[in-house]
Amino acid sequence: MIVRFGYVAMSTVIPDCSPSKTMTMASFNKLSDREAGIRRLETIARGNLHNTLRLLKQVYRLTSKLIPLATHPDMQDWNPFAALTPDFAEVGSYVKKHGLRVSFHPDHFTVLSTPRPEVLASSIRDLQHHVDMLNAMGLPATAKNNIHIGGAYGDKPAAAARFVEQFAVLPQVLQERITLENDDKTFNAPETLEVSRRLGLPMVLDIHHQWVNNEGELPWELWPEILKTWQTPLAQRDTLPGEWLPPKIHVSSPRSPSDPRSHADGVEPAPLLAFLKRIAADTPAVDAMIEAKAKDGALFDLMEALKELAEAGNGIKVLDGASVNIEP
DNA sequence: ACCTGTCAAGTCTGG
DNA sequence: CCAGACTTGACAGGT
């Protein structure tokens, strides 16, 4: 099984390389000339896209904050893509040229299980914005937006049903870009899997969230059904004949026994390897997103640890880039 | 150079 | 009903 590793949104290793520089509405409003302010926002966004390109020399999740204030209610008259399309296209070209897998993770304000119409409307607006950015990069539907199911509002089955209902009427261009991830507090892995199956949506298994929020199941017990969620038309939209978008997992380690839900700086190789070995037999390839505090630093450390384990046997082979081959 | 409060947005808990 | 926690990097203003 080929495992490709990626990491999240920013670098702790490369200096002066923020892809999410921003500007607050307060300072925007202090500028006397609104047009000049908008040019400033575009300059910030252009710098963010440039730094994204620098970071893409590694495998990567894109940051949602590429364009400051992009979906702010006061900025509805601004179309940032008019000025930024070439910069997005340049990032997209690099991604395609090197066969990288990229994704976004719209933050917790995107809640499709909400009972409030205005929250649903802004969630859809936010999803559309993420799709607009991926389109501006010229990336096919294999570049996904990963979200959680959302709040439970005191009645989890009703909230899940509302998610299904509200998802079902989304435009297809939004639907085909979505992956669903189990969270650490509310919708656990079996519950998320259930919703994924009902909607034909690919599920991203977060093995740390599963560890702290479960129904007593072991993560690899769910894997055969999770794997199947990647075999739907929505999951595989835009793949070429013979091409296959591998399932994705999220990987992090507990900060401490007293604070098990928080993310540690690095990743413990042993539990990760145990999981990967369990799924290796029926999974040809999987992409693993490192969600550790040390970001790319954690990825480099993990690769070093895996290299040492590989030298001692263990059925691991370290390959080019941040990837390994794991024997079942 | 360093520290602290704040940021557009949601949900949950507890007072 | 409202304040604070959750979680997050970076800004903005202060020392």
Coordinates of C-alpha atoms (C1' of nucleotides) in Angstrom, one line a residue:
Chain A
M1 CA 0.0 0.0 0.0
I2 CA 1.4 3.4 -1.0
V3 CA 1.0 6.1 1.6
R4 CA 1.5 9.7 0.7
F5 CA 1.9 12.2 3.5
G6 CA 0.7 15.8 3.5
Y7 CA 0.4 18.6 6.0
V8 CA -1.8 21.6 6.8
A9 CA -1.9 25.2 5.7
M10 CA 1.4 26.7 6.8
S11 CA 5.1 26.1 7.5
T12 CA 6.9 26.1 10.8
V13 CA 10.2 25.5 8.9
I14 CA 10.3 28.0 6.1
P15 CA 10.6 31.5 7.4
D16 CA 8.5 34.4 6.1
C17 CA 6.2 32.2 4.1
S18 CA 2.7 32.8 5.4
P19 CA 0.0 31.9 2.9
S20 CA -2.7 33.5 5.1
K21 CA -1.7 37.0 5.7
T22 CA -4.8 39.1 6.3
M23 CA -6.2 42.5 7.2
T24 CA -9.0 43.2 9.6
M25 CA -12.2 45.0 8.7
A26 CA -11.3 47.6 11.3
S27 CA -8.1 48.6 9.6
F28 CA -9.7 48.4 6.2
N29 CA -12.4 50.9 7.4
K30 CA -9.7 53.3 8.6
L31 CA -8.5 53.8 5.0
S32 CA -10.0 56.8 3.4
D33 CA -10.0 55.4 -0.1
R34 CA -12.0 52.2 -0.4
E35 CA -10.6 51.4 -3.9
A36 CA -7.0 51.7 -2.5
G37 CA -8.0 49.4 0.3
I38 CA -9.3 46.8 -2.2
R39 CA -6.0 47.0 -4.1
R40 CA -4.2 46.4 -0.8
L41 CA -6.4 43.3 -0.1
E42 CA -5.5 42.0 -3.6
T43 CA -1.8 42.6 -2.9
I44 CA -2.1 40.6 0.3
A45 CA -3.9 37.8 -1.5
R46 CA -1.3 37.8 -4.3
G47 CA 1.4 37.4 -1.7
N48 CA -0.5 34.5 -0.1
L49 CA -0.8 32.7 -3.4
H50 CA 2.9 33.3 -4.0
N51 CA 3.8 31.8 -0.7
T52 CA 1.4 28.9 -1.3
L53 CA 3.4 28.1 -4.4
R54 CA 6.6 28.1 -2.3
L55 CA 5.0 25.7 0.2
L56 CA 3.7 23.4 -2.6
K57 CA 7.2 22.1 -3.0
Q58 CA 5.7 19.8 -0.3
V59 CA 2.3 18.0 -0.1
Y60 CA -0.3 20.3 1.2
R61 CA -3.7 21.4 2.4
L62 CA -4.6 24.9 1.1
T63 CA -5.5 27.6 3.6
S64 CA -9.0 29.0 3.5
K65 CA -7.6 32.4 4.2
L66 CA -5.9 33.0 0.9
I67 CA -8.1 36.1 0.2
P68 CA -8.7 38.3 3.2
L69 CA -12.3 39.3 3.8
A70 CA -13.4 37.5 0.6
T71 CA -16.8 36.5 2.0
H72 CA -17.3 39.4 4.4
P73 CA -20.8 40.8 4.2
D74 CA -19.4 44.3 3.7
M75 CA -17.3 43.2 0.7
Q76 CA -20.1 41.7 -1.5
D77 CA -19.5 44.2 -4.3
W78 CA -15.8 43.1 -4.7
N79 CA -15.0 40.3 -7.0
P80 CA -11.4 39.3 -6.0
F81 CA -11.0 36.9 -8.9
A82 CA -11.0 39.7 -11.5
A83 CA -7.5 40.7 -10.2
L84 CA -6.3 37.3 -8.9
T85 CA -7.2 34.8 -11.6
P86 CA -3.6 34.6 -13.0
D87 CA -2.2 34.0 -9.6
F88 CA -4.7 31.2 -8.8
A89 CA -4.0 29.7 -12.2
E90 CA -0.2 29.6 -11.5
V91 CA -0.8 27.7 -8.3
G92 CA -3.2 25.3 -10.1
S93 CA -0.7 24.7 -12.9
Y94 CA 2.0 23.8 -10.4
V95 CA -0.4 21.4 -8.6
K96 CA -1.3 19.7 -11.8
K97 CA 2.2 19.5 -13.2
H98 CA 3.5 17.7 -10.1
G99 CA 0.4 15.5 -9.6
L100 CA -0.2 16.9 -6.1
R101 CA -3.3 16.4 -4.1
V102 CA -4.7 19.5 -2.5
S103 CA -7.8 20.3 -0.5
F104 CA -9.4 22.9 1.6
H105 CA -11.0 22.6 5.1
P106 CA -13.6 25.3 5.4
D107 CA -13.7 26.1 9.1
H108 CA -16.4 25.4 11.7
F109 CA -18.7 28.2 10.5
T110 CA -19.7 26.0 7.6
V111 CA -22.5 24.0 9.2
L112 CA -24.9 22.1 6.9
S113 CA -26.8 20.6 9.9
T114 CA -27.9 23.9 11.2
P115 CA -31.6 24.7 11.7
R116 CA -31.0 28.4 11.1
P117 CA -31.6 29.5 7.5
E118 CA -29.2 32.4 7.7
V119 CA -26.4 30.1 9.0
L120 CA -27.2 27.7 6.1
A121 CA -27.0 30.5 3.6
S122 CA -23.6 31.7 4.8
S123 CA -22.4 28.1 4.9
I124 CA -23.4 27.7 1.3
R125 CA -21.7 31.0 0.4
D126 CA -18.5 29.8 2.1
L127 CA -18.6 26.5 0.2
Q128 CA -19.1 28.4 -3.0
H129 CA -16.1 30.6 -2.3
H130 CA -13.9 27.5 -1.8
V131 CA -15.2 26.0 -5.0
D132 CA -14.5 29.3 -6.8
M133 CA -10.9 29.3 -5.6
L134 CA -10.4 25.7 -6.8
N135 CA -12.0 26.6 -10.2
A136 CA -9.7 29.6 -10.5
M137 CA -6.8 27.2 -10.0
G138 CA -8.3 25.1 -12.8
L139 CA -8.4 22.0 -10.6
P140 CA -11.0 19.2 -11.2
A141 CA -13.4 17.8 -8.6
T142 CA -10.8 15.5 -7.2
A143 CA -9.6 18.6 -5.2
K144 CA -12.1 18.5 -2.3
N145 CA -13.5 20.6 0.5
N146 CA -13.5 18.7 3.7
I147 CA -16.1 19.5 6.3
H148 CA -17.7 18.1 9.4
I149 CA -21.4 17.3 9.8
G150 CA -21.8 20.1 12.4
G151 CA -23.8 20.6 15.6
A152 CA -26.3 18.2 17.2
Y153 CA -28.7 20.8 18.7
G154 CA -29.8 18.3 21.4
D155 CA -31.1 15.8 18.8
K156 CA -28.3 14.1 16.8
P157 CA -30.5 12.0 14.5
A158 CA -32.6 15.0 13.6
A159 CA -29.4 17.1 12.9
A160 CA -28.0 14.3 10.7
A161 CA -31.3 14.1 8.8
R162 CA -31.2 17.9 8.3
F163 CA -27.7 17.6 7.0
V164 CA -28.8 15.0 4.5
E165 CA -31.8 17.0 3.4
Q166 CA -29.8 20.3 3.1
F167 CA -26.9 18.6 1.3
A168 CA -29.3 17.0 -1.2
V169 CA -30.4 20.3 -2.6
L170 CA -27.0 21.9 -3.0
P171 CA -25.8 22.6 -6.5
Q172 CA -23.9 19.6 -7.8
V173 CA -20.7 21.6 -8.2
L174 CA -20.6 22.0 -4.4
Q175 CA -21.7 18.4 -3.7
E176 CA -19.0 16.7 -5.8
R177 CA -16.3 18.6 -4.0
I178 CA -17.2 17.6 -0.4
T179 CA -15.7 15.1 1.9
L180 CA -17.0 14.3 5.3
E181 CA -14.8 14.0 8.4
N182 CA -15.7 12.5 11.8
D183 CA -15.2 15.0 14.6
D184 CA -13.8 14.8 18.1
K185 CA -16.9 15.8 20.1
T186 CA -20.2 15.4 18.2
F187 CA -20.5 13.1 15.1
N188 CA -18.2 10.1 15.7
A189 CA -16.9 7.9 13.0
P190 CA -19.8 5.4 12.8
E191 CA -22.3 8.3 12.7
T192 CA -20.3 10.1 10.1
L193 CA -20.0 6.9 8.1
E194 CA -23.7 6.4 8.1
V195 CA -24.3 9.9 6.7
S196 CA -21.6 9.4 4.1
R197 CA -23.2 6.2 2.9
R198 CA -26.6 7.7 2.7
L199 CA -25.3 10.5 0.5
G200 CA -22.6 8.7 -1.5
L201 CA -20.0 11.0 0.0
P202 CA -16.4 10.1 0.6
M203 CA -15.5 9.9 4.2
V204 CA -12.1 11.2 5.6
L205 CA -11.3 9.1 8.7
D206 CA -9.5 11.2 11.4
I207 CA -7.8 8.5 13.5
H208 CA -7.1 10.9 16.4
H209 CA -10.8 12.1 16.5
Q210 CA -11.9 8.4 16.3
W211 CA -9.6 7.6 19.3
V212 CA -11.3 10.3 21.5
N213 CA -14.9 10.0 20.1
N214 CA -16.1 6.4 19.4
E215 CA -18.6 3.8 20.2
G216 CA -16.0 1.2 21.3
E217 CA -15.1 0.3 17.7
L218 CA -11.5 -0.1 16.6
P219 CA -10.6 2.2 13.6
W220 CA -9.7 -0.6 11.2
E221 CA -13.0 -2.3 11.9
L222 CA -14.7 0.6 10.1
W223 CA -12.2 0.8 7.3
P224 CA -13.8 -1.6 4.8
E225 CA -17.0 0.5 4.8
I226 CA -15.1 3.8 4.7
L227 CA -13.1 2.5 1.8
K228 CA -16.4 1.9 -0.1
T229 CA -17.5 5.5 0.4
W230 CA -14.6 6.4 -2.0
Q231 CA -16.1 4.2 -4.7
T232 CA -19.1 6.4 -5.5
P233 CA -19.7 8.7 -8.5
L234 CA -19.5 11.8 -6.2
A235 CA -16.2 10.6 -4.7
Q236 CA -14.5 9.8 -8.0
R237 CA -15.9 12.7 -10.1
D238 CA -13.5 14.0 -12.7
T239 CA -11.1 11.1 -12.4
L240 CA -9.7 9.9 -15.8
P241 CA -10.3 6.4 -17.0
G242 CA -8.0 4.1 -15.0
E243 CA -7.3 6.9 -12.5
W244 CA -8.4 6.4 -8.9
L245 CA -8.6 9.0 -6.2
P246 CA -7.2 7.3 -3.0
P247 CA -9.1 7.6 0.3
K248 CA -7.7 10.1 2.7
I249 CA -7.1 9.9 6.4
H250 CA -6.2 12.6 9.0
V251 CA -3.3 11.8 11.4
S252 CA -2.3 13.5 14.6
S253 CA -1.4 12.4 18.2
P254 CA -2.9 13.4 21.6
R255 CA -1.0 16.3 23.3
S256 CA -1.0 14.5 26.6
P257 CA -3.0 12.0 28.7
S258 CA -4.7 14.9 30.5
D259 CA -5.4 16.8 27.3
P260 CA -6.0 14.0 24.8
R261 CA -8.1 15.9 22.4
S262 CA -5.5 18.6 21.6
H263 CA -2.9 18.0 18.9
A264 CA 0.7 17.2 19.9
D265 CA 3.6 18.9 18.1
G266 CA 4.5 15.7 16.3
V267 CA 3.1 12.4 15.3
E268 CA 3.6 9.1 17.2
P269 CA 4.8 6.7 14.5
A270 CA 3.8 3.4 16.3
P271 CA 0.0 3.7 16.4
L272 CA -0.1 5.2 12.9
L273 CA 1.9 2.3 11.6
A274 CA -0.3 -0.2 13.4
F275 CA -3.3 1.2 11.7
L276 CA -1.7 1.4 8.3
K277 CA -0.6 -2.3 8.5
R278 CA -4.2 -3.3 9.4
I279 CA -5.6 -1.6 6.3
A280 CA -2.7 -2.3 3.9
A281 CA -4.0 -5.7 2.6
D282 CA -7.2 -4.3 0.9
T283 CA -6.1 -0.7 0.3
P284 CA -3.7 -0.1 -2.7
A285 CA -3.1 3.6 -1.7
V286 CA -4.0 6.1 1.0
D287 CA -3.2 9.7 1.5
A288 CA -2.5 10.8 5.0
M289 CA -2.8 14.4 6.1
I290 CA -0.6 15.3 9.1
E291 CA -2.5 17.6 11.4
A292 CA 0.2 18.2 14.0
K293 CA 1.1 21.5 15.6
A294 CA 4.6 21.5 14.1
K295 CA 3.0 21.2 10.6
D296 CA 5.7 20.4 8.0
G297 CA 8.2 20.0 10.9
A298 CA 6.2 17.1 12.2
L299 CA 6.0 15.6 8.7
F300 CA 9.8 15.7 8.3
D301 CA 10.3 14.2 11.8
L302 CA 7.8 11.4 11.0
M303 CA 9.6 10.6 7.7
E304 CA 12.8 10.4 9.7
A305 CA 11.2 8.0 12.2
L306 CA 9.7 5.9 9.4
K307 CA 13.1 5.7 7.7
E308 CA 14.7 4.3 10.8
L309 CA 11.9 1.8 11.2
A310 CA 12.3 0.8 7.5
E311 CA 16.0 0.2 8.1
A312 CA 15.1 -2.2 10.9
G313 CA 12.8 -4.2 8.6
N314 CA 9.1 -3.8 9.6
G315 CA 7.8 -4.1 6.0
I316 CA 8.2 -0.4 5.2
K317 CA 10.0 1.1 2.3
V318 CA 10.5 4.9 2.1
L319 CA 9.9 6.3 -1.4
D320 CA 10.6 9.5 -3.2
G321 CA 8.8 12.6 -1.8
A322 CA 6.9 12.2 1.5
S323 CA 5.6 8.7 0.8
V324 CA 6.2 5.1 1.9
N325 CA 5.2 1.6 0.9
I326 CA 3.7 -0.5 3.6
E327 CA 3.5 -4.3 3.4
P328 CA 0.4 -5.8 4.9
Chain B
dA1 C1' 11.4 42.9 20.9
dC2 C1' 7.6 41.2 23.2
dC3 C1' 2.8 40.9 25.1
dT4 C1' -2.2 41.0 25.0
dG5 C1' -6.7 41.7 23.2
dT6 C1' -9.2 41.0 19.0
dC7 C1' -10.9 39.2 14.7
dA8 C1' -16.9 38.3 10.5
dA9 C1' -18.7 34.0 11.0
dG10 C1' -21.1 28.7 15.1
dT11 C1' -22.3 25.7 18.9
dC12 C1' -22.2 24.0 23.5
dT13 C1' -22.0 24.5 28.4
dG14 C1' -22.8 26.4 32.7
dG15 C1' -23.9 30.2 35.5
Chain C
dC1 C1' -30.3 34.8 28.5
dC2 C1' -25.5 35.7 28.3
dA3 C1' -20.5 35.0 28.9
dG4 C1' -17.0 32.0 28.1
dA5 C1' -14.8 27.8 26.1
dC6 C1' -13.5 25.7 22.1
dT7 C1' -9.3 26.5 18.6
dT8 C1' -6.4 29.4 15.6
dG9 C1' -2.7 32.3 13.3
dA10 C1' -1.9 36.7 12.8
dC11 C1' -3.0 41.6 13.2
dA12 C1' -2.9 45.9 16.0
dG13 C1' -1.8 48.5 19.5
dG14 C1' 0.5 48.9 23.6
dT15 C1' 4.8 48.7 26.6

